[in-house]
mmCIF file of C-alpha atoms in Angstrom:
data_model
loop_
_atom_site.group_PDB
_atom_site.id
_atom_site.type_symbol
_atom_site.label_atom_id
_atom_site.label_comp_id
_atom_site.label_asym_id
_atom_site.label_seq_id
_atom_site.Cartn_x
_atom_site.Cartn_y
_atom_site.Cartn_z
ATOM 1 C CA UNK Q 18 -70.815 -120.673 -22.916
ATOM 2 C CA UNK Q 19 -68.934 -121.330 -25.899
ATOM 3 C CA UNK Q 20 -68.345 -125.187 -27.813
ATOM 4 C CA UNK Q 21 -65.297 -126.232 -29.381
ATOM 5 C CA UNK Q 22 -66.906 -125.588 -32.914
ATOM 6 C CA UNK Q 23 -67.324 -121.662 -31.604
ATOM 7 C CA UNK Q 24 -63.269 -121.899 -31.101
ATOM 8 C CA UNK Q 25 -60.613 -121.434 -34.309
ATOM 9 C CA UNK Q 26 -58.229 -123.854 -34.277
ATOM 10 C CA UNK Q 27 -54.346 -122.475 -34.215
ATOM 11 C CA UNK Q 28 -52.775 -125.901 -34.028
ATOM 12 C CA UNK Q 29 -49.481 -125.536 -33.464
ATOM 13 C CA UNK Q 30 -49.613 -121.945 -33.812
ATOM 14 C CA UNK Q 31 -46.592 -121.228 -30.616
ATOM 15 C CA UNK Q 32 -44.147 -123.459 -32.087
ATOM 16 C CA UNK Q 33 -42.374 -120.312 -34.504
ATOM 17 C CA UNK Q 34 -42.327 -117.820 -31.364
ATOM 18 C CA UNK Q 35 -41.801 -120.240 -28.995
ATOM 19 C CA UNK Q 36 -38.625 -121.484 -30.547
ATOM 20 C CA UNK Q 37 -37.881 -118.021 -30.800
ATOM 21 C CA UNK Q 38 -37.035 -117.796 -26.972
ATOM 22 C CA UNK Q 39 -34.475 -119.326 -24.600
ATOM 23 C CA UNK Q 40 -35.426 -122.343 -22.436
ATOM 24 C CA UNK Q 41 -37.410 -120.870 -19.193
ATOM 25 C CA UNK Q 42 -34.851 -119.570 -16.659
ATOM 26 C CA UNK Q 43 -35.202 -123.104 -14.149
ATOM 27 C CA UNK Q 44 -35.110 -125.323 -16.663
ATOM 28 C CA UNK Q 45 -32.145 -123.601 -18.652
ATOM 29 C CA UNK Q 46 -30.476 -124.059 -15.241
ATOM 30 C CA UNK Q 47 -31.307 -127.505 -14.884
ATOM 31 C CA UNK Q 48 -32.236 -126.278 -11.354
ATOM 32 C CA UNK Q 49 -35.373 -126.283 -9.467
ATOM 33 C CA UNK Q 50 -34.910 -122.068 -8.436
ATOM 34 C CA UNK Q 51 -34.215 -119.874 -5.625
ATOM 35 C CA UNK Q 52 -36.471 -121.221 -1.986
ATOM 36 C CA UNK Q 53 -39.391 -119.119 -1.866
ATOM 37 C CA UNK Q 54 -41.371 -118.378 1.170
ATOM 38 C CA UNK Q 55 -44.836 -117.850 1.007
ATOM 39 C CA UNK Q 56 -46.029 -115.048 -1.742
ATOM 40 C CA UNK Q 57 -49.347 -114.384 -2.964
ATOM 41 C CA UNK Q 58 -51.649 -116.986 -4.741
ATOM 42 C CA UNK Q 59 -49.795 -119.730 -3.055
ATOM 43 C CA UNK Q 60 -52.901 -120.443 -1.238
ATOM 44 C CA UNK Q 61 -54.902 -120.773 -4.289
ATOM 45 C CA UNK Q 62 -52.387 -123.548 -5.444
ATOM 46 C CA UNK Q 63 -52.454 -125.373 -2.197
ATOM 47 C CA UNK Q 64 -56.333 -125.267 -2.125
ATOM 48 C CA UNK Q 65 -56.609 -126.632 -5.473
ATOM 49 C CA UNK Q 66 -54.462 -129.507 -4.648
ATOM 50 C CA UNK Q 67 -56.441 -130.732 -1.670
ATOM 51 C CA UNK Q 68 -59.561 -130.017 -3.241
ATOM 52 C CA UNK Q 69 -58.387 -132.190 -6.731
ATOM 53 C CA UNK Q 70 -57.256 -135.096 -4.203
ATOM 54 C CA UNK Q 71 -59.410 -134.420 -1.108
ATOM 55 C CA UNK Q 72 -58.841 -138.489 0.469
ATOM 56 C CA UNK Q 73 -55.293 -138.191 -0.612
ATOM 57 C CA UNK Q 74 -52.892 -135.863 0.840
ATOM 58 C CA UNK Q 75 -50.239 -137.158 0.060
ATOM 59 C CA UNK Q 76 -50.890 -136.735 -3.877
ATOM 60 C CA UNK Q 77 -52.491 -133.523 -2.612
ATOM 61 C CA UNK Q 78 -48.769 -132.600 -1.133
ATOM 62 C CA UNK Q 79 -46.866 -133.656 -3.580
ATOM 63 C CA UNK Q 80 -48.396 -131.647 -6.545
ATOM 64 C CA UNK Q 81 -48.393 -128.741 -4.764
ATOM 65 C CA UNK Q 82 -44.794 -129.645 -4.876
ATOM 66 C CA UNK Q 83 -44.207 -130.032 -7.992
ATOM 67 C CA UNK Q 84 -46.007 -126.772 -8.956
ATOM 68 C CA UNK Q 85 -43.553 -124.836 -6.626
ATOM 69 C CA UNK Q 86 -40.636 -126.411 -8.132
ATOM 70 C CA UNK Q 87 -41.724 -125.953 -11.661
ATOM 71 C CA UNK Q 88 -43.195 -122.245 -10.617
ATOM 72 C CA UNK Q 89 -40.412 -121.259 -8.321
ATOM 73 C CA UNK Q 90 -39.547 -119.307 -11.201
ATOM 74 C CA UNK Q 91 -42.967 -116.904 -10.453
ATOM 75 C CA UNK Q 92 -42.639 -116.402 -6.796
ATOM 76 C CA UNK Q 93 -38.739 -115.339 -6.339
ATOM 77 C CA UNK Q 94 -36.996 -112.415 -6.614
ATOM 78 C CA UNK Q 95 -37.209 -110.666 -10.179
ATOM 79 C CA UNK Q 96 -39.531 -113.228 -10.935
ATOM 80 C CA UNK Q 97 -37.686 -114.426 -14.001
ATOM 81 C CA UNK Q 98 -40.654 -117.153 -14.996
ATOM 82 C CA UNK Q 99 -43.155 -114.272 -15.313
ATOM 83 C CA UNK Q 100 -41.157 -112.087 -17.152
ATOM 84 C CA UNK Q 101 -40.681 -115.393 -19.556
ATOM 85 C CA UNK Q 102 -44.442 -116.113 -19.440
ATOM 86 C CA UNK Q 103 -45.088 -112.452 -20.687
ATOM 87 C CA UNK Q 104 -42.596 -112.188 -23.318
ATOM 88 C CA UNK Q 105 -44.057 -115.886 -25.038
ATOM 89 C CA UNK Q 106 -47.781 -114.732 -24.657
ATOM 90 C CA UNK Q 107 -47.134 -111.141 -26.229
ATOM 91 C CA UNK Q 108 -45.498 -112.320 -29.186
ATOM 92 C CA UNK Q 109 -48.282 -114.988 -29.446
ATOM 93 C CA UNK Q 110 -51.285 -112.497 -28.760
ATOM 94 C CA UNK Q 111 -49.699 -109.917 -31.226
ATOM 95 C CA UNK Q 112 -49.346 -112.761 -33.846
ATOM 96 C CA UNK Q 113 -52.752 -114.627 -33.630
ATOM 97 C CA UNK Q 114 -54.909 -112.587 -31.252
ATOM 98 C CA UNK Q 115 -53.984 -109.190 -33.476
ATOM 99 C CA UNK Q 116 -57.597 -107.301 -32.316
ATOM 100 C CA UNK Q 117 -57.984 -108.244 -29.095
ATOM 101 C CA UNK Q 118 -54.371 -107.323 -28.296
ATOM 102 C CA UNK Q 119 -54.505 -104.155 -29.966
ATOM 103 C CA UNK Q 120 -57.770 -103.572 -27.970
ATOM 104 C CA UNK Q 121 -56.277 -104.494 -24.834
ATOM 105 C CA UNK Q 122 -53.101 -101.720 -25.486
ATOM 106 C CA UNK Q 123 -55.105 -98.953 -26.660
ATOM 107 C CA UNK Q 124 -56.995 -98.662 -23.419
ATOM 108 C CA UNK Q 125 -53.932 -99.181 -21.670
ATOM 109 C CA UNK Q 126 -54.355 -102.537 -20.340
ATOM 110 C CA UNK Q 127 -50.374 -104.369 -19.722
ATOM 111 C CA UNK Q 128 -49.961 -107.902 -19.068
ATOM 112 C CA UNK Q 129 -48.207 -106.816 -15.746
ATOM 113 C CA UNK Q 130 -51.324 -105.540 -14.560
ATOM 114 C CA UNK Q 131 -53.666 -109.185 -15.112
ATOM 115 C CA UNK Q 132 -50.598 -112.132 -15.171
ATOM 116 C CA UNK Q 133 -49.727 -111.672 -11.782
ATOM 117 C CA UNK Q 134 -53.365 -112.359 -10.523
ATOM 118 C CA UNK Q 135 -53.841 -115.219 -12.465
ATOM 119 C CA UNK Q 136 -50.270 -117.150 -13.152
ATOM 120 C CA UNK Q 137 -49.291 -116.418 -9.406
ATOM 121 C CA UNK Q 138 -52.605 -118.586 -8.362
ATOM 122 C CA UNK Q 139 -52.047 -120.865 -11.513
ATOM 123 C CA UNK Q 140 -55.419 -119.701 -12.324
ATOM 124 C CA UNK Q 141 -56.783 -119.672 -9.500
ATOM 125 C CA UNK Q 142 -57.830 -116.543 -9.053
ATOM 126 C CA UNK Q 143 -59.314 -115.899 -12.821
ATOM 127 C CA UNK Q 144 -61.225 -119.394 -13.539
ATOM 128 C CA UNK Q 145 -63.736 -120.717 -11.572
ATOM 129 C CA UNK Q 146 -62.745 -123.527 -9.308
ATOM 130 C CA UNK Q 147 -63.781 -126.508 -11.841
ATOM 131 C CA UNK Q 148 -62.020 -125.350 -14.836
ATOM 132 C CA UNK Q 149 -58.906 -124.781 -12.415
ATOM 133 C CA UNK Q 150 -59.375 -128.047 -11.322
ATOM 134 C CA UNK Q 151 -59.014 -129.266 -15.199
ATOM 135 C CA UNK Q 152 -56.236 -126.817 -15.903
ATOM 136 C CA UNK Q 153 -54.271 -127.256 -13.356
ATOM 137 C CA UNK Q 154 -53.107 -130.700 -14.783
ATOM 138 C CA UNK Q 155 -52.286 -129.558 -18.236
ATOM 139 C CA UNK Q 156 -49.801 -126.894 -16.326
ATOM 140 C CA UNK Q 157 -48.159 -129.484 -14.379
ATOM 141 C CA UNK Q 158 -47.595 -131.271 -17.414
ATOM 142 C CA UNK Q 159 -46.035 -128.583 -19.829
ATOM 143 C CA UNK Q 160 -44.812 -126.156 -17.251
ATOM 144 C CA UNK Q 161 -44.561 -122.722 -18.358
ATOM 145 C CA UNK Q 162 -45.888 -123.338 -21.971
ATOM 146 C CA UNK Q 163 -49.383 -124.964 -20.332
ATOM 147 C CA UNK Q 164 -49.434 -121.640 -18.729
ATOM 148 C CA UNK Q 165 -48.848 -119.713 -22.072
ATOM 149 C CA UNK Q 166 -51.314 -121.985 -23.370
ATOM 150 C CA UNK Q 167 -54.388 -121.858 -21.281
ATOM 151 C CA UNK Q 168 -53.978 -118.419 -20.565
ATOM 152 C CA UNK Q 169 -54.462 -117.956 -24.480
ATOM 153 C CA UNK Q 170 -57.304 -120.284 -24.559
ATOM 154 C CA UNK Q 171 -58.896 -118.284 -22.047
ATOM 155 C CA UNK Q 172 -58.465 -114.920 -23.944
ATOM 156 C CA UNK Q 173 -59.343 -116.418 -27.329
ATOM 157 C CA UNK Q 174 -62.443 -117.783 -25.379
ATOM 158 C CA UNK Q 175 -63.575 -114.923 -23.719
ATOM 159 C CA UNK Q 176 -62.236 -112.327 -27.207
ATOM 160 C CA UNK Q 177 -65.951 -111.374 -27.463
ATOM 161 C CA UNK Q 178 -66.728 -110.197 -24.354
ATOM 162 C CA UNK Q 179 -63.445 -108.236 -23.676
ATOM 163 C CA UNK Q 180 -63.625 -106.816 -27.253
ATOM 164 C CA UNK Q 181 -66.615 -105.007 -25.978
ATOM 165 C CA UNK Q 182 -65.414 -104.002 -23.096
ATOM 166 C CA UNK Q 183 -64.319 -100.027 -22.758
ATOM 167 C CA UNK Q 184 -61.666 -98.425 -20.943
ATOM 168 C CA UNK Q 185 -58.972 -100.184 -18.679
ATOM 169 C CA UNK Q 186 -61.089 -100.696 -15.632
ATOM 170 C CA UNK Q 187 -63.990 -102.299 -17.297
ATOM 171 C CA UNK Q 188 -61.344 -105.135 -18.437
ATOM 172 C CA UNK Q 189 -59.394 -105.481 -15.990
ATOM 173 C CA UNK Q 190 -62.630 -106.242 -13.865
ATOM 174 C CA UNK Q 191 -63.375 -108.836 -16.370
ATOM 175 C CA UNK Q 192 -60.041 -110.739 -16.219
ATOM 176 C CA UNK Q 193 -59.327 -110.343 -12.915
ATOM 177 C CA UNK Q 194 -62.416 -110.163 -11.198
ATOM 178 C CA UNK Q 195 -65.690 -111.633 -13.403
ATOM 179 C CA UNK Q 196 -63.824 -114.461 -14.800
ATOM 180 C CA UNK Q 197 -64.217 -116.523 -12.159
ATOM 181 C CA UNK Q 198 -67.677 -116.669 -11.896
ATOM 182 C CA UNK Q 199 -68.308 -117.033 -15.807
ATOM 183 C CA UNK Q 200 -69.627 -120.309 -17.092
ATOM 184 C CA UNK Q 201 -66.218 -121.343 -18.441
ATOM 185 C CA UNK Q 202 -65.782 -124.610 -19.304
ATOM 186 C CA UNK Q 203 -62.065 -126.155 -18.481
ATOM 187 C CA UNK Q 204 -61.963 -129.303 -20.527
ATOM 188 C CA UNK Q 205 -62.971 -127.057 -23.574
ATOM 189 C CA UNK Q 206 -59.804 -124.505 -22.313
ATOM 190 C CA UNK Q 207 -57.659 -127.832 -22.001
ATOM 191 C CA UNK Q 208 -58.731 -128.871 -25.473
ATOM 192 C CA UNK Q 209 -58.400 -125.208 -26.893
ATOM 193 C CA UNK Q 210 -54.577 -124.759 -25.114
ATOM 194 C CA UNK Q 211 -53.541 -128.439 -26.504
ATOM 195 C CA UNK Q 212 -53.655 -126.352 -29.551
ATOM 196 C CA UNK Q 213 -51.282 -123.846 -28.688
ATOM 197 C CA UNK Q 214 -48.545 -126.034 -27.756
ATOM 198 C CA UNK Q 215 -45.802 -126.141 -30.236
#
């Protein structure tokens, strides 16, 4: 488990890129998106509602809500909010993350192939239910840049362990799969993502 002194500091370090790139596709619309049915990770969402407001399901309800609204964007067709997500993190990750990034392409490892799993669950399926439970308001808050965000805090956080990582299966097991039952620590990814935001 890492501390915040273990952690660089890259305040303010998405502002260049993310100004960069067009408002997400919802927002630019001044829309809420597309209805969605159900689609994978949806679950995860709901779950982490009720569990964050267990004697209150009404609050419970209405941030799940508010996270489809905002998220609609992940869930319908062409998913136009992940392709936004992905396009913000790379040039991010490629800027300030150069080795781990580079490590991550040169065994072949996409974004495509972890993003899903985690943005579709809003983290659900990568962090372990705590640190969800602590991440889950900073997304609500700052939408698809929270997202960015703590998904960077996570990488820069785990960096060590991926970097020694080898081949594409090995890593993807540890983003998709191991993650969740490390001992991360999701007010130190809150604090560590606040410093991502432009």
């Amino acid at each position: 488990q890492r501390s915040r002194e273990d952690v660089p500091r890259h305040a303010h370090a998405g502002s260049e890129e993310a100004s960069d790139l067009p408002d997400p596709p919802a927002v630019r619309r001044g829309e809420p998106g597309p209805d969605v049915g159900y689609t994978q990770g949806m679950n995860y969402v709901a779950a982490t509602m009720v569990l964050k407001f267990p004697d209150r399901e009404d609050l419970a309800r209405r941030h799940f809500g508010e996270a489809m609204l905002q998220f609609s964007g992940f869930w319908s067709d062409g998913f136009p909010l992940l392709n936004f997500g992905v396009q913000l993190f790379a040039r991010l990750a490629e800027r300030h993350l150069q080795g781990l990034w580079s490590h991550l392409l040169r065994n072949g490892v996409e974004p495509l192939m972890y993003f899903p799993n985690g943005w579709l669950s809003l983290f659900g399926k990568w962090l372990p239910l705590p640190a969800v439970m602590e991440t889950v308001d900073l997304v609500l808050e700052c939408g698809i840049r929270g997202v960015v965000a703590a998904t960077l805090a996570f990488f820069q956080m785990q960096q060590s362990r991926l970097l020694a990582a080898r081949g594409m299966e090995e890593l993807l097991e540890l983003i998709n799969q191991d993650s969740r039952t490390a001992p991360i620590d999701g007010a130190l990814i809150v604090d560590v993502a606040r410093r991502w935001l432009p």
